[in-house]
Amino acid sequence: MSTLTANPDFEQRRRDVAAALCAVLPPHCVLSRLEDTRPYECDGLSAYRQPPMVVALPEDESQVAAVLEVCRTLNVPVVPRGAGTGLSGGAMPIAQGVVLSTAKLNRIVRVDPYARTAVVQPGVRNLAISEAAAPHGLYYAPDPSSQIACTIGGNVAENSGGVHCLKYGLTVHNVLRARVVTIEGDVIELGGEALDAPGLDLLAVFIGSEGMLGIVTEVTVKLVPKPAVARVIMASFADVVTGANAVARVIAAGIIPAGLEMMDQTSSRMVEPFVHAGYDLDAAAILLCEADGTLDEVEDEIARMAAVLRDAGASAIAVSTSEEERLRFWSGRKNAFPAAGRISPDYYCMDGTIPRKNLAQVLAGIAQMEVKYGLRCANVFHAGDGNLHPLILFDANQPDELARAEAFGADILALCVAVGGTITGEHGVGIEKIDSMCVQFKPAELAAFFAVKRAFDPLALLNPDKAIPTLHRCAEFGRMRVTNGVLPHANLPRF
Amino acid sequence: MSTLTANPDFEQRRRDVAAALCAVLPPHCVLSRLEDTRPYECDGLSAYRQPPMVVALPEDESQVAAVLEVCRTLNVPVVPRGAGTGLSGGAMPIAQGVVLSTAKLNRIVRVDPYARTAVVQPGVRNLAISEAAAPHGLYYAPDPSSQIACTIGGNVAENSGGVHCLKYGLTVHNVLRARVVTIEGDVIELGGEALDAPGLDLLAVFIGSEGMLGIVTEVTVKLVPKPAVARVIMASFADVVTGANAVARVIAAGIIPAGLEMMDQTSSRMVEPFVHAGYDLDAAAILLCEADGTLDEVEDEIARMAAVLRDAGASAIAVSTSEEERLRFWSGRKNAFPAAGRISPDYYCMDGTIPRKNLAQVLAGIAQMEVKYGLRCANVFHAGDGNLHPLILFDANQPDELARAEAFGADILALCVAVGGTITGEHGVGIEKIDSMCVQFKPAELAAFFAVKRAFDPLALLNPDKAIPTLHRCAEFGRMRVTNGVLPHANLPRF
C-alpha cells in the first residue's frame, strides 16, 4: 500500500479533487474511498499495483469533457482506463492522479450494414461489436485474446491485434473515425468514413497512443463480411525450428492465411488440460493455419497450405471438419494466458516482434535463456507476423524469481531488437517497456514523439510517464546499461 | 511572371541563397536562372504558376540535410517536389522559396523477396519499384494513373491511391518505414518492418502530409505477390444511375474486387479515339470490375460479379480473355486525364469522396451543374471507394470559362461534403482545396493539425500555406461564404 494514503496533505487533495468531480458528475460516478479505488490498482500487468487517488466514471461525452476540465484546472494527472485487460501497465494508476474509466460509455450507437460500419462508444466490448453486427453477416475483425472483456477504447489506445491480424490488420487498419475530447476540452473528429481523409492523419497517431493524447468518446469501426467458411489446419512438428521454417515456407508460397499461429510443447501441454483443444501433446511445436472465404477458396487454400506444411516436415496434419472443431482448435491458443495462470503462480508475458526469417534463431535463444535463468518459458506467437508472446513462468513468492523473470524478459526483448525487431508487437509500451524504448529509438525520434505529445497535451497531464521515456530517463538508463552489460528491466516502484 | 523577379532586393536574396546552397551542393545541383527554374513553376495543377527563387537537387541524404540547414539559417521556405505530377498544387513553388527536388535521389537500395519489401530513395518512380520486384513475382500495389512518371516520395507526400486501392489500400497501407530529414537537421526513422511499431504512429501522420513535416530520404515499401491471374469485366449500362446502383450491389454481395471503376459516356467517348480500348460507346456508363488471385478464385469471383451486374441491369458484359486485353480495358481509364487534355484546351480535375450510397445522387447533381455552368464534365471514378474524379472541360482563353470551371468544381466539392463526403480522396489539398478545408474541419481540428505541424516545423518553413488553412484564412473565407451563398473557389494568385 502506498505510504501516501496516510499523508494528511494527500487526503485533503483527494477530498478536493473528489469534490470538484462530484460537482460535474453524478455522485455514483466518483470513487474516492480506498476500498472503491482498490479494484483499479492495476491492469493485466498485475505485478505493479497502485490505487489511484480518485476514479471518475463519466456517463457521456460532456461529462468526459467536464472531468478533463477539472483535472486541467487542478493540475491532476489523468490515467484513462478501458477494461483494464492491458498487459503493459498502460492503465496503471498514478498515486496522485485520477483514473478516468470509460466503462459507462458502453452504447452501440448504430450498425450500418450498407456502409459496413459500426459506431460505438469506447466502453463497448470488442466481441459485442461483432455480436451486434452478426445479424447482417458482418463482424469486427481484430480479435485480441481478451476480446470477451476488452473494450474498443482500450483497443484504440493499444492498437490491439489478434490471431487474425496477419490477414485483417490491427486496430489502426479497422477504425475509420474517432471522436476525441482533448485535455483542452475540445471535441475533435479524427479520420472519416472515406478511405482517405484530408489533412494530417491524426487518427493513426491517436491509435496506439496509450491514452497520452486525449480521451476517445466514439469510434467508427469497419465491419467485414463474415466469411462463408473458415477452416484451420493443426500441424505437428517434431522440433521447433522445423515448425518455424514451415511458417516461412507458407508465407513464401504467396499464401496469406487468416491466422498463422504457433505454440511450443510447453504451451500445448499447459493449455490442453484446461480447454481440451485436442492438441498433439507429443509435438514439439503446433502450427494453426486458418483459411477463410468461400467454400472453393477455403478448400483450395487448405490444400495448398497442407502441401507446403507436409513438404516442410510436418509430422501430422489435422483439418477442422466443423465450426465447433475450428473454435476448439483456437480455444487453446486463445486461453494460453489464463492457462499459464493456472499452472504457475505468476507469469510474465512478453510481446517482441522479429523478422519472420529469425524465428528459429530467436526460439533457440529463448531455450538457452530458460537454462540460464532456471525458469520455464511457454512460447505462443503470431508466427505469421513474427510477433512473439513468450510466457515466462515464475513464482513471485520464491526469493529472486521475479528479478530473474524480469531479466529473462529483458534479454528476450534485447534479442528481438538485435535481430532487427521491436520491443512490442501489440501490447503497448505502458510502464513495462518504457526503458526498452531507449534501446529502440534515437534521441531525435523520442524528441519527435514528445513534440507531438505536447501538441495535444501541453501540460503533460494525460497518462504521464507512460509509453515514451524522457531523454533524461534514457540517459540514466544508458548508464545503467553500461554498468550491467545487459538490458535491465523497468525500474519501477511496486506496491 | 512574378513582378518580384524584377526587384533588385529579390535578386540579391536569390544570389545569396544560391551561393549558400552552392557551398553545400555540387554546382550542377543548384538552379537559379529563370530559364532553369521555369520548368519547376507548376505541378499537374498547371493553371497556377510561379517560378521558384532557387531549385536545389541534392544527391544524397547528407545533402538534403545541408539544404535544409541553409534554408533554416537563411529563413527561406522550402517546397519539396517529386515528379511534379501532383494535381492539387502541393509542389507549386513560392516566389521567395527554394524548391527541393528529390529527382536525384533515385536509387533502388534493395529488394528483399523474403521479407517482401523494397527499400528505395524518394525519387524512384512508382512503376520502377514493381519492375525491380517483378523477377521475384512481386509488385508494389498502389498504382496512381501517373505511375510511369510519379515517384514514391510524391506518393508518400500525397498518400496516393490508384485503381486497385479498394482491395490493396493507399500508400499509407503499403509503406512500412521512412527515413526523414527534419527541418532541424535530424535524421529520424518512422515506422518499421513489423506490423506494428512502438511509440506514436508518426509514419502515418507523415504519409499524406504534403511535404509539411520533413523530407523523406528513404522508403521501405511492402511488396505483394503478383496474382497468378487477373481478369476484368467491362459492363455497360444504359444510364448512369443504374451503373451507380450496380456498384452498390457488387459491394453488398460481399465481393471486394481488385478494382471497381466507372466512366460515363463523355469519358469513354473522350478516351476511345486516343487509346482504342474497345469501350462500348453507346453505353451511358461503363463499369470495370477486376478480380485477381488464383485461376479458381478469379473464375469464381468473375462469375459472381457478372451475375450481380446482370441482375443490376447491365446491358452488356465483356470479360477480358487475355492479359493484353485486360490492360487495354484499363488503358482507357488510366489515360482519361491525357485524353481530356487532347479534346479540351483545359480541364479541371476534381477529387471528391462520397459515401457509396450517394453515388447516383451526386452524379445527377453534377449533370445539373453541367447545364448551370454551361461546361461539360467527364466523370471517371474509383466507384468502389466512392472517390470521384470529375474532369471539368473548359477553355481558359474564353472569357469567364476558368471562373465558371472553378465555381463548378467548388459546387461539386460542396455537394460531396453535404452528402457526408470529403473534399479530397487521393490528390491532396495543396493550394487548390485549402479553402475547402475550412468547410471540412472545425477550428479545433485545424488547431490540432497546426499543433502537430509546429511540432515538426516550428519555423513554418516546410511548404507553408499549403494543405492546412490558418484559422485567420478560414475566418476570411467564412465571410466570403456568407456573402456569396455558395462555396467559392480557391482565391489564388495566378501567373
mmCIF file of C-alpha atoms in Angstrom, chain A residues 199-492:
data_model
loop_
_atom_site.group_PDB
_atom_site.id
_atom_site.type_symbol
_atom_site.label_atom_id
_atom_site.label_comp_id
_atom_site.label_asym_id
_atom_site.label_seq_id
_atom_site.Cartn_x
_atom_site.Cartn_y
_atom_site.Cartn_z
ATOM 1 C CA GLY A 199 -5.412 16.877 -43.505
ATOM 2 C CA LEU A 200 -2.847 15.097 -41.357
ATOM 3 C CA ASP A 201 -3.630 11.512 -40.380
ATOM 4 C CA LEU A 202 -4.147 12.243 -36.692
ATOM 5 C CA LEU A 203 -6.381 9.192 -36.349
ATOM 6 C CA ALA A 204 -3.399 6.890 -36.924
ATOM 7 C CA VAL A 205 -1.290 8.830 -34.447
ATOM 8 C CA PHE A 206 -4.096 8.604 -31.885
ATOM 9 C CA ILE A 207 -4.470 4.846 -32.311
ATOM 10 C CA GLY A 208 -1.835 3.198 -30.171
ATOM 11 C CA SER A 209 -1.042 6.422 -28.294
ATOM 12 C CA GLU A 210 -1.800 4.717 -24.955
ATOM 13 C CA GLY A 211 -4.100 7.421 -23.642
ATOM 14 C CA MET A 212 -1.494 10.161 -23.926
ATOM 15 C CA LEU A 213 -3.253 12.403 -26.463
ATOM 16 C CA GLY A 214 -6.922 12.564 -25.486
ATOM 17 C CA ILE A 215 -9.986 10.571 -24.472
ATOM 18 C CA VAL A 216 -11.905 8.798 -27.206
ATOM 19 C CA THR A 217 -15.685 9.103 -26.803
ATOM 20 C CA GLU A 218 -16.934 7.461 -30.009
ATOM 21 C CA VAL A 219 -15.358 5.158 -32.553
ATOM 22 C CA THR A 220 -16.479 4.207 -36.056
ATOM 23 C CA VAL A 221 -15.127 0.782 -36.951
ATOM 24 C CA LYS A 222 -15.058 -1.089 -40.238
ATOM 25 C CA LEU A 223 -17.069 -4.272 -40.382
ATOM 26 C CA VAL A 224 -16.146 -7.064 -42.757
ATOM 27 C CA PRO A 225 -18.331 -9.797 -44.230
ATOM 28 C CA LYS A 226 -18.233 -12.955 -42.191
ATOM 29 C CA PRO A 227 -16.536 -15.487 -44.457
ATOM 30 C CA ALA A 228 -18.839 -18.249 -45.679
ATOM 31 C CA VAL A 229 -16.421 -20.832 -44.348
ATOM 32 C CA ALA A 230 -13.309 -20.945 -42.200
ATOM 33 C CA ARG A 231 -11.152 -23.977 -41.570
ATOM 34 C CA VAL A 232 -7.997 -24.403 -39.621
ATOM 35 C CA ILE A 233 -5.112 -26.822 -40.051
ATOM 36 C CA MET A 234 -3.397 -28.100 -36.931
ATOM 37 C CA ALA A 235 0.093 -29.242 -37.941
ATOM 38 C CA SER A 236 2.546 -31.000 -35.634
ATOM 39 C CA PHE A 237 6.305 -30.664 -35.773
ATOM 40 C CA ALA A 238 8.945 -32.799 -34.097
ATOM 41 C CA ASP A 239 11.093 -29.754 -33.350
ATOM 42 C CA VAL A 240 10.520 -26.033 -33.028
ATOM 43 C CA VAL A 241 12.988 -24.966 -35.708
ATOM 44 C CA THR A 242 11.255 -27.120 -38.337
ATOM 45 C CA GLY A 243 7.946 -25.518 -37.328
ATOM 46 C CA ALA A 244 9.417 -22.028 -37.580
ATOM 47 C CA ASN A 245 10.802 -22.767 -41.018
ATOM 48 C CA ALA A 246 7.397 -24.096 -42.094
ATOM 49 C CA VAL A 247 5.898 -20.687 -41.258
ATOM 50 C CA ALA A 248 8.388 -19.089 -43.612
ATOM 51 C CA ARG A 249 7.523 -21.622 -46.324
ATOM 52 C CA VAL A 250 3.782 -20.878 -46.082
ATOM 53 C CA ILE A 251 4.414 -17.142 -46.472
ATOM 54 C CA ALA A 252 6.955 -17.696 -49.260
ATOM 55 C CA ALA A 253 4.300 -19.697 -51.143
ATOM 56 C CA GLY A 254 2.302 -16.469 -51.524
ATOM 57 C CA ILE A 255 -0.446 -17.541 -49.127
ATOM 58 C CA ILE A 256 -1.870 -15.029 -46.642
ATOM 59 C CA PRO A 257 -3.591 -17.239 -44.071
ATOM 60 C CA ALA A 258 -6.430 -15.769 -41.998
ATOM 61 C CA GLY A 259 -4.371 -16.855 -38.990
ATOM 62 C CA LEU A 260 -0.920 -18.411 -38.618
ATOM 63 C CA GLU A 261 -0.096 -19.198 -35.010
ATOM 64 C CA MET A 262 2.460 -21.367 -33.297
ATOM 65 C CA MET A 263 2.668 -22.933 -29.855
ATOM 66 C CA ASP A 264 5.525 -24.894 -28.385
ATOM 67 C CA GLN A 265 5.109 -28.082 -26.353
ATOM 68 C CA THR A 266 5.244 -26.268 -23.015
ATOM 69 C CA SER A 267 2.263 -24.215 -24.168
ATOM 70 C CA SER A 268 0.209 -27.041 -25.617
ATOM 71 C CA ARG A 269 0.721 -29.190 -22.523
ATOM 72 C CA MET A 270 -0.151 -26.164 -20.384
ATOM 73 C CA VAL A 271 -3.469 -25.414 -22.105
ATOM 74 C CA GLU A 272 -4.698 -28.890 -23.026
ATOM 75 C CA PRO A 273 -5.887 -29.942 -19.529
ATOM 76 C CA PHE A 274 -7.600 -26.565 -19.255
ATOM 77 C CA VAL A 275 -9.509 -26.384 -22.585
ATOM 78 C CA HIS A 276 -9.289 -29.915 -24.111
ATOM 79 C CA ALA A 277 -8.500 -28.488 -27.525
ATOM 80 C CA GLY A 278 -7.321 -31.847 -28.854
ATOM 81 C CA TYR A 279 -3.712 -30.788 -29.310
ATOM 82 C CA ASP A 280 -0.956 -33.245 -30.244
ATOM 83 C CA LEU A 281 0.960 -33.248 -26.968
ATOM 84 C CA ASP A 282 3.852 -35.221 -28.429
ATOM 85 C CA ALA A 283 4.654 -32.472 -30.912
ATOM 86 C CA ALA A 284 7.471 -30.070 -30.058
ATOM 87 C CA ALA A 285 5.524 -27.361 -31.856
ATOM 88 C CA ILE A 286 1.992 -26.963 -33.174
ATOM 89 C CA LEU A 287 1.067 -24.638 -36.005
ATOM 90 C CA LEU A 288 -2.504 -23.417 -36.528
ATOM 91 C CA CYS A 289 -3.114 -22.198 -40.104
ATOM 92 C CA GLU A 290 -6.529 -20.837 -40.930
ATOM 93 C CA ALA A 291 -8.140 -20.207 -44.315
ATOM 94 C CA ASP A 292 -11.378 -18.290 -44.718
ATOM 95 C CA GLY A 293 -13.553 -17.261 -47.676
ATOM 96 C CA THR A 294 -15.938 -19.086 -49.967
ATOM 97 C CA LEU A 295 -16.014 -22.881 -49.794
ATOM 98 C CA ASP A 296 -13.962 -23.188 -53.010
ATOM 99 C CA GLU A 297 -11.378 -20.677 -51.844
ATOM 100 C CA VAL A 298 -11.005 -22.354 -48.463
ATOM 101 C CA GLU A 299 -10.689 -25.858 -49.909
ATOM 102 C CA ASP A 300 -8.084 -24.602 -52.350
ATOM 103 C CA GLU A 301 -6.083 -22.724 -49.717
ATOM 104 C CA ILE A 302 -6.250 -25.521 -47.143
ATOM 105 C CA ALA A 303 -4.944 -27.958 -49.778
ATOM 106 C CA ARG A 304 -2.096 -25.619 -50.729
ATOM 107 C CA MET A 305 -1.147 -24.940 -47.088
ATOM 108 C CA ALA A 306 -1.299 -28.647 -46.196
ATOM 109 C CA ALA A 307 1.009 -29.476 -49.105
ATOM 110 C CA VAL A 308 3.509 -26.820 -48.055
ATOM 111 C CA LEU A 309 3.398 -27.919 -44.404
ATOM 112 C CA ARG A 310 3.899 -31.602 -45.291
ATOM 113 C CA ASP A 311 6.762 -30.668 -47.559
ATOM 114 C CA ALA A 312 8.241 -28.567 -44.729
ATOM 115 C CA GLY A 313 8.314 -31.608 -42.455
ATOM 116 C CA ALA A 314 5.027 -31.644 -40.525
ATOM 117 C CA SER A 315 4.739 -34.958 -38.666
ATOM 118 C CA ALA A 316 0.922 -34.831 -38.552
ATOM 119 C CA ILE A 317 -1.806 -32.677 -40.042
ATOM 120 C CA ALA A 318 -5.429 -32.358 -38.929
ATOM 121 C CA VAL A 319 -8.033 -30.112 -40.565
ATOM 122 C CA SER A 320 -11.082 -28.888 -38.666
ATOM 123 C CA THR A 321 -14.234 -30.524 -40.045
ATOM 124 C CA SER A 322 -16.779 -28.319 -38.306
ATOM 125 C CA GLU A 323 -17.087 -24.810 -36.933
ATOM 126 C CA GLU A 324 -17.179 -26.308 -33.440
ATOM 127 C CA GLU A 325 -13.899 -28.093 -34.019
ATOM 128 C CA ARG A 326 -12.325 -24.983 -35.520
ATOM 129 C CA LEU A 327 -13.229 -22.970 -32.416
ATOM 130 C CA ARG A 328 -11.889 -25.755 -30.209
ATOM 131 C CA PHE A 329 -8.534 -25.723 -32.041
ATOM 132 C CA TRP A 330 -8.368 -21.965 -31.453
ATOM 133 C CA SER A 331 -9.540 -22.110 -27.845
ATOM 134 C CA GLY A 332 -6.203 -23.459 -26.676
ATOM 135 C CA ARG A 333 -4.264 -20.656 -28.308
ATOM 136 C CA LYS A 334 -6.695 -18.022 -27.068
ATOM 137 C CA ASN A 335 -6.596 -19.334 -23.499
ATOM 138 C CA ALA A 336 -2.844 -19.630 -23.200
ATOM 139 C CA PHE A 337 -2.611 -16.728 -20.746
ATOM 140 C CA PRO A 338 -5.258 -17.952 -18.269
ATOM 141 C CA ALA A 339 -3.779 -21.447 -18.590
ATOM 142 C CA ALA A 340 -0.374 -20.060 -17.619
ATOM 143 C CA GLY A 341 -2.003 -18.511 -14.572
ATOM 144 C CA ARG A 342 -3.448 -21.914 -13.746
ATOM 145 C CA ILE A 343 -0.185 -23.869 -13.735
ATOM 146 C CA SER A 344 2.145 -21.177 -12.438
ATOM 147 C CA PRO A 345 1.694 -18.770 -9.518
ATOM 148 C CA ASP A 346 2.875 -15.929 -11.773
ATOM 149 C CA TYR A 347 3.786 -15.406 -15.391
ATOM 150 C CA TYR A 348 5.372 -12.603 -17.329
ATOM 151 C CA CYS A 349 4.085 -12.197 -20.906
ATOM 152 C CA MET A 350 6.484 -10.707 -23.431
ATOM 153 C CA ASP A 351 5.493 -9.137 -26.755
ATOM 154 C CA GLY A 352 8.506 -8.833 -29.046
ATOM 155 C CA THR A 353 8.337 -8.715 -32.810
ATOM 156 C CA ILE A 354 11.033 -10.074 -35.079
ATOM 157 C CA PRO A 355 11.583 -10.545 -38.804
ATOM 158 C CA ARG A 356 9.974 -13.867 -39.739
ATOM 159 C CA LYS A 357 13.296 -15.200 -41.008
ATOM 160 C CA ASN A 358 14.789 -15.016 -37.480
ATOM 161 C CA LEU A 359 12.038 -17.072 -35.814
ATOM 162 C CA ALA A 360 14.079 -20.265 -35.424
ATOM 163 C CA GLN A 361 17.135 -18.345 -34.204
ATOM 164 C CA VAL A 362 15.195 -16.414 -31.542
ATOM 165 C CA LEU A 363 13.397 -19.546 -30.311
ATOM 166 C CA ALA A 364 16.766 -21.252 -29.911
ATOM 167 C CA GLY A 365 17.980 -18.196 -27.977
ATOM 168 C CA ILE A 366 14.974 -18.325 -25.645
ATOM 169 C CA ALA A 367 15.606 -22.031 -24.982
ATOM 170 C CA GLN A 368 19.157 -21.166 -23.863
ATOM 171 C CA MET A 369 17.797 -18.413 -21.597
ATOM 172 C CA GLU A 370 15.484 -20.940 -19.888
ATOM 173 C CA VAL A 371 18.607 -22.757 -18.752
ATOM 174 C CA LYS A 372 20.434 -19.535 -17.871
ATOM 175 C CA TYR A 373 17.623 -18.187 -15.678
ATOM 176 C CA GLY A 374 16.329 -21.513 -14.386
ATOM 177 C CA LEU A 375 12.768 -20.641 -15.392
ATOM 178 C CA ARG A 376 10.345 -22.234 -17.844
ATOM 179 C CA CYS A 377 9.031 -20.268 -20.799
ATOM 180 C CA ALA A 378 5.916 -21.199 -22.779
ATOM 181 C CA ASN A 379 6.026 -19.816 -26.310
ATOM 182 C CA VAL A 380 2.846 -18.864 -28.131
ATOM 183 C CA PHE A 381 3.039 -16.480 -31.028
ATOM 184 C CA HIS A 382 1.525 -14.832 -34.039
ATOM 185 C CA ALA A 383 4.061 -16.614 -36.205
ATOM 186 C CA GLY A 384 2.823 -15.147 -39.477
ATOM 187 C CA ASP A 385 3.700 -11.607 -38.475
ATOM 188 C CA GLY A 386 6.688 -12.507 -36.300
ATOM 189 C CA ASN A 387 5.021 -11.358 -33.056
ATOM 190 C CA LEU A 388 6.218 -13.480 -30.124
ATOM 191 C CA HIS A 389 4.430 -13.914 -26.805
ATOM 192 C CA PRO A 390 6.839 -15.852 -24.590
ATOM 193 C CA LEU A 391 5.205 -16.517 -21.212
ATOM 194 C CA ILE A 392 7.859 -16.694 -18.535
ATOM 195 C CA LEU A 393 6.544 -18.813 -15.650
ATOM 196 C CA PHE A 394 7.687 -17.944 -12.140
ATOM 197 C CA ASP A 395 6.644 -17.690 -8.515
ATOM 198 C CA ALA A 396 6.966 -14.221 -7.019
ATOM 199 C CA ASN A 397 6.981 -15.746 -3.534
ATOM 200 C CA GLN A 398 10.256 -17.516 -4.238
ATOM 201 C CA PRO A 399 13.265 -15.342 -3.490
ATOM 202 C CA ASP A 400 14.740 -13.846 -6.625
ATOM 203 C CA GLU A 401 12.246 -15.373 -9.115
ATOM 204 C CA LEU A 402 10.599 -12.063 -10.091
ATOM 205 C CA ALA A 403 14.001 -10.477 -10.663
ATOM 206 C CA ARG A 404 15.088 -13.468 -12.737
ATOM 207 C CA ALA A 405 11.849 -13.359 -14.748
ATOM 208 C CA GLU A 406 12.308 -9.651 -15.474
ATOM 209 C CA ALA A 407 15.914 -10.121 -16.524
ATOM 210 C CA PHE A 408 14.843 -13.073 -18.717
ATOM 211 C CA GLY A 409 12.168 -10.872 -20.345
ATOM 212 C CA ALA A 410 14.580 -8.003 -20.932
ATOM 213 C CA ASP A 411 17.032 -10.455 -22.500
ATOM 214 C CA ILE A 412 14.304 -11.646 -24.887
ATOM 215 C CA LEU A 413 13.500 -8.069 -25.921
ATOM 216 C CA ALA A 414 17.187 -7.270 -26.384
ATOM 217 C CA LEU A 415 17.466 -10.317 -28.652
ATOM 218 C CA CYS A 416 14.409 -9.124 -30.618
ATOM 219 C CA VAL A 417 15.980 -5.692 -31.172
ATOM 220 C CA ALA A 418 19.350 -7.289 -32.003
ATOM 221 C CA VAL A 419 17.852 -9.285 -34.899
ATOM 222 C CA GLY A 420 16.089 -6.156 -36.245
ATOM 223 C CA GLY A 421 12.775 -6.497 -34.413
ATOM 224 C CA THR A 422 10.873 -4.387 -31.911
ATOM 225 C CA ILE A 423 10.094 -4.436 -28.197
ATOM 226 C CA THR A 424 6.325 -4.628 -28.660
ATOM 227 C CA GLY A 425 4.000 -6.046 -31.285
ATOM 228 C CA GLU A 426 0.575 -5.248 -29.914
ATOM 229 C CA HIS A 427 0.572 -4.951 -26.130
ATOM 230 C CA GLY A 428 1.998 -1.458 -26.000
ATOM 231 C CA VAL A 429 4.826 0.025 -24.005
ATOM 232 C CA GLY A 430 2.987 1.278 -20.908
ATOM 233 C CA ILE A 431 5.246 1.270 -17.890
ATOM 234 C CA GLU A 432 6.614 -2.178 -18.601
ATOM 235 C CA LYS A 433 8.772 -1.442 -21.613
ATOM 236 C CA ILE A 434 9.450 2.245 -21.241
ATOM 237 C CA ASP A 435 13.180 1.744 -20.700
ATOM 238 C CA SER A 436 13.390 -0.572 -23.703
ATOM 239 C CA MET A 437 12.131 2.373 -25.781
ATOM 240 C CA CYS A 438 15.564 3.936 -25.193
ATOM 241 C CA VAL A 439 17.088 0.914 -26.928
ATOM 242 C CA GLN A 440 14.591 1.065 -29.790
ATOM 243 C CA PHE A 441 14.686 4.778 -30.630
ATOM 244 C CA LYS A 442 17.245 7.515 -31.136
ATOM 245 C CA PRO A 443 17.013 10.759 -29.110
ATOM 246 C CA ALA A 444 15.740 12.707 -32.171
ATOM 247 C CA GLU A 445 12.951 10.149 -32.624
ATOM 248 C CA LEU A 446 11.915 10.329 -28.959
ATOM 249 C CA ALA A 447 12.009 14.121 -29.277
ATOM 250 C CA ALA A 448 9.603 13.909 -32.220
ATOM 251 C CA PHE A 449 7.230 11.758 -30.132
ATOM 252 C CA PHE A 450 7.366 14.296 -27.307
ATOM 253 C CA ALA A 451 6.776 17.209 -29.653
ATOM 254 C CA VAL A 452 3.584 15.561 -30.916
ATOM 255 C CA LYS A 453 2.580 14.652 -27.351
ATOM 256 C CA ARG A 454 2.994 18.313 -26.335
ATOM 257 C CA ALA A 455 0.912 19.389 -29.340
ATOM 258 C CA PHE A 456 -2.050 17.521 -27.830
ATOM 259 C CA ASP A 457 -1.237 17.782 -24.132
ATOM 260 C CA PRO A 458 0.992 20.770 -23.344
ATOM 261 C CA LEU A 459 0.597 20.316 -19.567
ATOM 262 C CA ALA A 460 1.570 16.599 -19.734
ATOM 263 C CA LEU A 461 -1.470 15.555 -17.709
ATOM 264 C CA LEU A 462 -2.638 12.630 -19.851
ATOM 265 C CA ASN A 463 -1.117 9.313 -18.732
ATOM 266 C CA PRO A 464 2.264 10.860 -17.916
ATOM 267 C CA ASP A 465 5.435 8.750 -17.673
ATOM 268 C CA LYS A 466 3.981 6.015 -19.835
ATOM 269 C CA ALA A 467 4.937 4.808 -23.320
ATOM 270 C CA ILE A 468 7.609 7.403 -24.147
ATOM 271 C CA PRO A 469 10.667 7.782 -21.919
ATOM 272 C CA THR A 470 12.135 11.225 -21.367
ATOM 273 C CA LEU A 471 15.626 11.801 -22.705
ATOM 274 C CA HIS A 472 16.694 12.237 -19.090
ATOM 275 C CA ARG A 473 15.333 8.806 -18.238
ATOM 276 C CA CYS A 474 17.122 7.297 -21.247
ATOM 277 C CA ALA A 475 20.361 8.963 -20.201
ATOM 278 C CA GLU A 476 20.072 7.351 -16.767
ATOM 279 C CA PHE A 477 19.063 4.081 -18.345
ATOM 280 C CA GLY A 478 22.043 4.314 -20.688
ATOM 281 C CA ARG A 479 24.360 4.499 -17.687
ATOM 282 C CA MET A 480 22.639 1.517 -16.113
ATOM 283 C CA ARG A 481 23.094 -0.432 -19.308
ATOM 284 C CA VAL A 482 26.791 0.299 -19.499
ATOM 285 C CA THR A 483 27.294 -0.750 -15.877
ATOM 286 C CA ASN A 484 25.425 -4.040 -16.007
ATOM 287 C CA GLY A 485 26.239 -5.131 -19.511
ATOM 288 C CA VAL A 486 22.714 -6.499 -20.035
ATOM 289 C CA LEU A 487 19.395 -4.845 -20.788
ATOM 290 C CA PRO A 488 17.919 -4.229 -17.329
ATOM 291 C CA HIS A 489 14.254 -4.457 -16.505
ATOM 292 C CA ALA A 490 11.985 -1.496 -15.917
ATOM 293 C CA ASN A 491 12.970 0.027 -12.622
ATOM 294 C CA LEU A 492 9.545 0.623 -11.138
#
